[in-house]
Every structure is written in structure tokens, then in C-alpha cells.
Amino acid sequence: SKEKKMKYLAAISILLISQGLYAGGHDESEPSFEGLISSEIFDLDGKMDMHVERRESCGGDTPKHFHPASGTLVYVLDGVSQSKSTGEWKKYTKNEYWFERTDWVHGGDADTPAMSEDDCQSLLVIRITEKDKDHTVFIK
């Protein structure tokens, strides 16, 4: 169920953060966002993958995209970020997080609140996908 997936993502996130397991290498062949620091894929059960990314950036906006994953959990490690995942824009600060539902198209929105170059963020992003499935699809 959707609720089980959200609880599963939250539990994994807390475990990773508490154990400091959010660093790793980055595969240059994967799509990426500005400020990608590390990206790692963990095999969960031979059928599912857990994608863990760490990103750091200041200001700016992300290109329009969606995640065909089983949902995405975004945790703010430091700074300030924003999301419209609840239907309305909301700012998130250190130790806050939001959940992005599967296939939700976002990024590059005309109503995105401006952030200054001084508004920096350090994020931990966790997605669960079917084995070897793309976690992000960019829309041109």
C-alpha cells in the first residue's frame, strides 16, 4: 500500500542518516540535477532498487521532470528548499522532509517562488524503483 511504502522510505531514510550512509560515487551515465554530490544504488531484494542521492545547490530551479519510482523522499540535511508536493508551495529547512508521489510532474513551474543565490540547500534524496528502472525522466 502507499502508506506502507511511505513508512518504508521514512525508516530507510532515518537509518541511512543515523549511520552516515549518504555518501558514495556517481555514475555519469545517469541523468542528474545541478549540484549532485553522490549517487548510489542499493539492491533491496533482487526486484527493487533504492537510489540514494546527495545534492547541494544554491538558488535556481530544477528542469521539468517526474519520477517513475515508488515515491521519493527528500530530506533537508541543511539550508532551505521548497516543494509543491502538497499542492501548495512550502519552504523546508534543516531536518524537515517531503514526499513526492509516483509520476508527479514538477520542476520548471511558472509559479515557483524565487530563491536567492544565498538560499542554499543540502538534500538527501531517496527513491525506490523496480529493478533497473529509471528513477527520473526529464521532460523537454
PDB file of C-alpha atoms in Angstrom:
ATOM      1  CA  SER A   1       0.000   0.000   0.000  1.00  0.00           C
ATOM      2  CA  LYS A   2       1.015   3.640  -0.449  1.00  0.00           C
ATOM      3  CA  GLU A   3       1.154   4.170   3.316  1.00  0.00           C
ATOM      4  CA  LYS A   4       3.471   1.153   3.734  1.00  0.00           C
ATOM      5  CA  LYS A   5       5.808   2.496   1.035  1.00  0.00           C
ATOM      6  CA  MET A   6       5.967   5.914   2.738  1.00  0.00           C
ATOM      7  CA  LYS A   7       6.750   4.315   6.114  1.00  0.00           C
ATOM      8  CA  TYR A   8       9.365   2.093   4.445  1.00  0.00           C
ATOM      9  CA  LEU A   9      11.060   5.116   2.809  1.00  0.00           C
ATOM     10  CA  ALA A  10      10.994   7.072   6.072  1.00  0.00           C
ATOM     11  CA  ALA A  11      12.515   4.155   8.019  1.00  0.00           C
ATOM     12  CA  ILE A  12      15.273   3.674   5.440  1.00  0.00           C
ATOM     13  CA  SER A  13      15.998   7.413   5.435  1.00  0.00           C
ATOM     14  CA  ILE A  14      16.348   7.562   9.195  1.00  0.00           C
ATOM     15  CA  LEU A  15      18.624   4.512   9.135  1.00  0.00           C
ATOM     16  CA  LEU A  16      20.858   5.973   6.416  1.00  0.00           C
ATOM     17  CA  ILE A  17      21.107   9.368   8.070  1.00  0.00           C
ATOM     18  CA  SER A  18      21.835   7.898  11.505  1.00  0.00           C
ATOM     19  CA  GLN A  19      24.544   5.639  10.066  1.00  0.00           C
ATOM     20  CA  GLY A  20      26.075   8.336   7.846  1.00  0.00           C
ATOM     21  CA  LEU A  21      25.479   6.237   4.713  1.00  0.00           C
ATOM     22  CA  TYR A  22      24.639   9.054   2.350  1.00  0.00           C
ATOM     23  CA  ALA A  23      27.968   9.349   0.544  1.00  0.00           C
ATOM     24  CA  GLY A  24      29.101   7.416  -2.498  1.00  0.00           C
ATOM     25  CA  GLY A  25      30.132   7.539  -6.125  1.00  0.00           C
ATOM     26  CA  HIS A  26      28.211   8.958  -9.056  1.00  0.00           C
ATOM     27  CA  ASP A  27      27.559   7.142 -12.323  1.00  0.00           C
ATOM     28  CA  GLU A  28      27.971   9.821 -15.032  1.00  0.00           C
ATOM     29  CA  SER A  29      25.633   7.904 -17.394  1.00  0.00           C
ATOM     30  CA  GLU A  30      22.607   8.578 -15.160  1.00  0.00           C
ATOM     31  CA  PRO A  31      20.529  11.742 -15.530  1.00  0.00           C
ATOM     32  CA  SER A  32      21.444  14.290 -12.911  1.00  0.00           C
ATOM     33  CA  PHE A  33      20.402  17.562 -11.343  1.00  0.00           C
ATOM     34  CA  GLU A  34      22.557  20.586 -10.638  1.00  0.00           C
ATOM     35  CA  GLY A  35      24.631  20.043  -7.511  1.00  0.00           C
ATOM     36  CA  LEU A  36      24.696  16.241  -7.464  1.00  0.00           C
ATOM     37  CA  ILE A  37      27.363  15.255  -4.903  1.00  0.00           C
ATOM     38  CA  SER A  38      26.855  11.494  -4.795  1.00  0.00           C
ATOM     39  CA  SER A  39      24.559   8.823  -6.167  1.00  0.00           C
ATOM     40  CA  GLU A  40      24.360   5.189  -5.179  1.00  0.00           C
ATOM     41  CA  ILE A  41      22.033   2.289  -5.950  1.00  0.00           C
ATOM     42  CA  PHE A  42      21.303  -0.410  -3.371  1.00  0.00           C
ATOM     43  CA  ASP A  43      19.721  -3.757  -4.331  1.00  0.00           C
ATOM     44  CA  LEU A  44      16.824  -4.360  -1.937  1.00  0.00           C
ATOM     45  CA  ASP A  45      15.604  -7.830  -2.862  1.00  0.00           C
ATOM     46  CA  GLY A  46      16.647  -8.553  -6.443  1.00  0.00           C
ATOM     47  CA  LYS A  47      13.403  -6.928  -7.642  1.00  0.00           C
ATOM     48  CA  MET A  48      13.693  -3.384  -6.280  1.00  0.00           C
ATOM     49  CA  ASP A  49      16.476  -0.777  -6.143  1.00  0.00           C
ATOM     50  CA  MET A  50      16.932   2.042  -3.652  1.00  0.00           C
ATOM     51  CA  HIS A  51      18.507   5.153  -5.215  1.00  0.00           C
ATOM     52  CA  VAL A  52      20.234   7.437  -2.704  1.00  0.00           C
ATOM     53  CA  GLU A  53      21.477  10.852  -3.802  1.00  0.00           C
ATOM     54  CA  ARG A  54      23.079  13.740  -2.015  1.00  0.00           C
ATOM     55  CA  ARG A  55      22.692  17.154  -3.631  1.00  0.00           C
ATOM     56  CA  GLU A  56      23.932  20.643  -2.768  1.00  0.00           C
ATOM     57  CA  SER A  57      22.941  23.806  -4.602  1.00  0.00           C
ATOM     58  CA  CYS A  58      22.039  27.460  -4.127  1.00  0.00           C
ATOM     59  CA  GLY A  59      19.042  29.283  -5.624  1.00  0.00           C
ATOM     60  CA  GLY A  60      17.905  28.174  -9.044  1.00  0.00           C
ATOM     61  CA  ASP A  61      15.208  25.801 -10.236  1.00  0.00           C
ATOM     62  CA  THR A  62      15.106  22.236 -11.460  1.00  0.00           C
ATOM     63  CA  PRO A  63      14.078  21.278 -15.001  1.00  0.00           C
ATOM     64  CA  LYS A  64      10.611  19.753 -15.540  1.00  0.00           C
ATOM     65  CA  HIS A  65      10.685  16.043 -14.696  1.00  0.00           C
ATOM     66  CA  PHE A  66       8.937  13.154 -12.946  1.00  0.00           C
ATOM     67  CA  HIS A  67       9.974  10.047 -11.045  1.00  0.00           C
ATOM     68  CA  PRO A  68       8.502   6.704 -12.139  1.00  0.00           C
ATOM     69  CA  ALA A  69       9.684   5.436  -8.776  1.00  0.00           C
ATOM     70  CA  SER A  70       7.512   4.134  -5.954  1.00  0.00           C
ATOM     71  CA  GLY A  71       7.764   7.578  -4.442  1.00  0.00           C
ATOM     72  CA  THR A  72      10.566   9.919  -3.466  1.00  0.00           C
ATOM     73  CA  LEU A  73      11.545  11.123  -0.018  1.00  0.00           C
ATOM     74  CA  VAL A  74      13.532  14.387   0.091  1.00  0.00           C
ATOM     75  CA  TYR A  75      15.254  15.180   3.416  1.00  0.00           C
ATOM     76  CA  VAL A  76      16.848  18.594   4.038  1.00  0.00           C
ATOM     77  CA  LEU A  77      20.255  17.984   5.625  1.00  0.00           C
ATOM     78  CA  ASP A  78      20.980  21.718   5.807  1.00  0.00           C
ATOM     79  CA  GLY A  79      19.763  25.037   4.440  1.00  0.00           C
ATOM     80  CA  VAL A  80      16.403  25.780   2.855  1.00  0.00           C
ATOM     81  CA  SER A  81      14.486  24.158   0.000  1.00  0.00           C
ATOM     82  CA  GLN A  82      10.935  24.256  -1.335  1.00  0.00           C
ATOM     83  CA  SER A  83       8.378  21.917  -2.829  1.00  0.00           C
ATOM     84  CA  LYS A  84       4.817  21.970  -4.131  1.00  0.00           C
ATOM     85  CA  SER A  85       4.302  18.268  -3.305  1.00  0.00           C
ATOM     86  CA  THR A  86       1.352  19.080  -1.018  1.00  0.00           C
ATOM     87  CA  GLY A  87      -0.366  21.156  -3.726  1.00  0.00           C
ATOM     88  CA  GLU A  88       0.913  24.468  -2.388  1.00  0.00           C
ATOM     89  CA  TRP A  89       4.450  25.836  -2.214  1.00  0.00           C
ATOM     90  CA  LYS A  90       6.117  25.247   1.139  1.00  0.00           C
ATOM     91  CA  LYS A  91       9.638  26.000   2.380  1.00  0.00           C
ATOM     92  CA  TYR A  92      11.534  23.255   4.180  1.00  0.00           C
ATOM     93  CA  THR A  93      14.566  23.720   6.422  1.00  0.00           C
ATOM     94  CA  LYS A  94      17.139  21.506   8.144  1.00  0.00           C
ATOM     95  CA  ASN A  95      15.724  18.167   9.394  1.00  0.00           C
ATOM     96  CA  GLU A  96      12.428  18.560   7.514  1.00  0.00           C
ATOM     97  CA  TYR A  97      11.326  16.397   4.599  1.00  0.00           C
ATOM     98  CA  TRP A  98       8.634  15.893   1.979  1.00  0.00           C
ATOM     99  CA  PHE A  99       7.287  13.008  -0.088  1.00  0.00           C
ATOM    100  CA  GLU A 100       6.826  13.134  -3.869  1.00  0.00           C
ATOM    101  CA  ARG A 101       4.230  10.746  -5.277  1.00  0.00           C
ATOM    102  CA  THR A 102       4.958   8.464  -8.239  1.00  0.00           C
ATOM    103  CA  ASP A 103       4.844  10.112 -11.698  1.00  0.00           C
ATOM    104  CA  TRP A 104       4.188  13.632 -10.304  1.00  0.00           C
ATOM    105  CA  VAL A 105       5.426  16.104 -12.956  1.00  0.00           C
ATOM    106  CA  HIS A 106       7.259  19.018 -11.348  1.00  0.00           C
ATOM    107  CA  GLY A 107      10.143  21.455 -11.810  1.00  0.00           C
ATOM    108  CA  GLY A 108      10.263  24.484 -14.079  1.00  0.00           C
ATOM    109  CA  ASP A 109       6.863  25.645 -12.812  1.00  0.00           C
ATOM    110  CA  ALA A 110       5.840  29.224 -13.716  1.00  0.00           C
ATOM    111  CA  ASP A 111       4.651  29.841 -10.137  1.00  0.00           C
ATOM    112  CA  THR A 112       7.896  28.703  -8.478  1.00  0.00           C
ATOM    113  CA  PRO A 113       8.782  31.225  -5.727  1.00  0.00           C
ATOM    114  CA  ALA A 114      12.119  32.906  -6.401  1.00  0.00           C
ATOM    115  CA  MET A 115      15.030  31.848  -4.227  1.00  0.00           C
ATOM    116  CA  SER A 116      18.146  33.974  -3.952  1.00  0.00           C
ATOM    117  CA  GLU A 117      21.630  32.658  -4.624  1.00  0.00           C
ATOM    118  CA  ASP A 118      22.109  32.857  -0.828  1.00  0.00           C
ATOM    119  CA  ASP A 119      19.347  30.254  -0.284  1.00  0.00           C
ATOM    120  CA  CYS A 120      21.430  27.090  -0.284  1.00  0.00           C
ATOM    121  CA  GLN A 121      20.379  23.519   0.359  1.00  0.00           C
ATOM    122  CA  SER A 122      21.947  20.179   1.132  1.00  0.00           C
ATOM    123  CA  LEU A 123      19.496  17.358   0.386  1.00  0.00           C
ATOM    124  CA  LEU A 124      19.314  13.597   0.821  1.00  0.00           C
ATOM    125  CA  VAL A 125      17.005  12.110  -1.830  1.00  0.00           C
ATOM    126  CA  ILE A 126      15.779   8.502  -1.614  1.00  0.00           C
ATOM    127  CA  ARG A 127      13.749   6.703  -4.275  1.00  0.00           C
ATOM    128  CA  ILE A 128      12.598   3.099  -4.546  1.00  0.00           C
ATOM    129  CA  THR A 129      12.228   1.727  -8.091  1.00  0.00           C
ATOM    130  CA  GLU A 130      11.633  -1.559  -9.798  1.00  0.00           C
ATOM    131  CA  LYS A 131      14.973  -3.248 -10.585  1.00  0.00           C
ATOM    132  CA  ASP A 132      16.991  -1.354 -13.217  1.00  0.00           C
ATOM    133  CA  LYS A 133      14.166   1.156 -13.889  1.00  0.00           C
ATOM    134  CA  ASP A 134      14.983   4.844 -14.429  1.00  0.00           C
ATOM    135  CA  HIS A 135      14.301   6.903 -11.302  1.00  0.00           C
ATOM    136  CA  THR A 136      13.953  10.235 -13.097  1.00  0.00           C
ATOM    137  CA  VAL A 137      12.602  11.217 -16.513  1.00  0.00           C
ATOM    138  CA  PHE A 138      13.294  14.750 -17.749  1.00  0.00           C
ATOM    139  CA  ILE A 139      10.627  16.424 -19.929  1.00  0.00           C
ATOM    140  CA  LYS A 140      11.814  18.639 -22.782  1.00  0.00           C
TER     141      LYS A 140
END
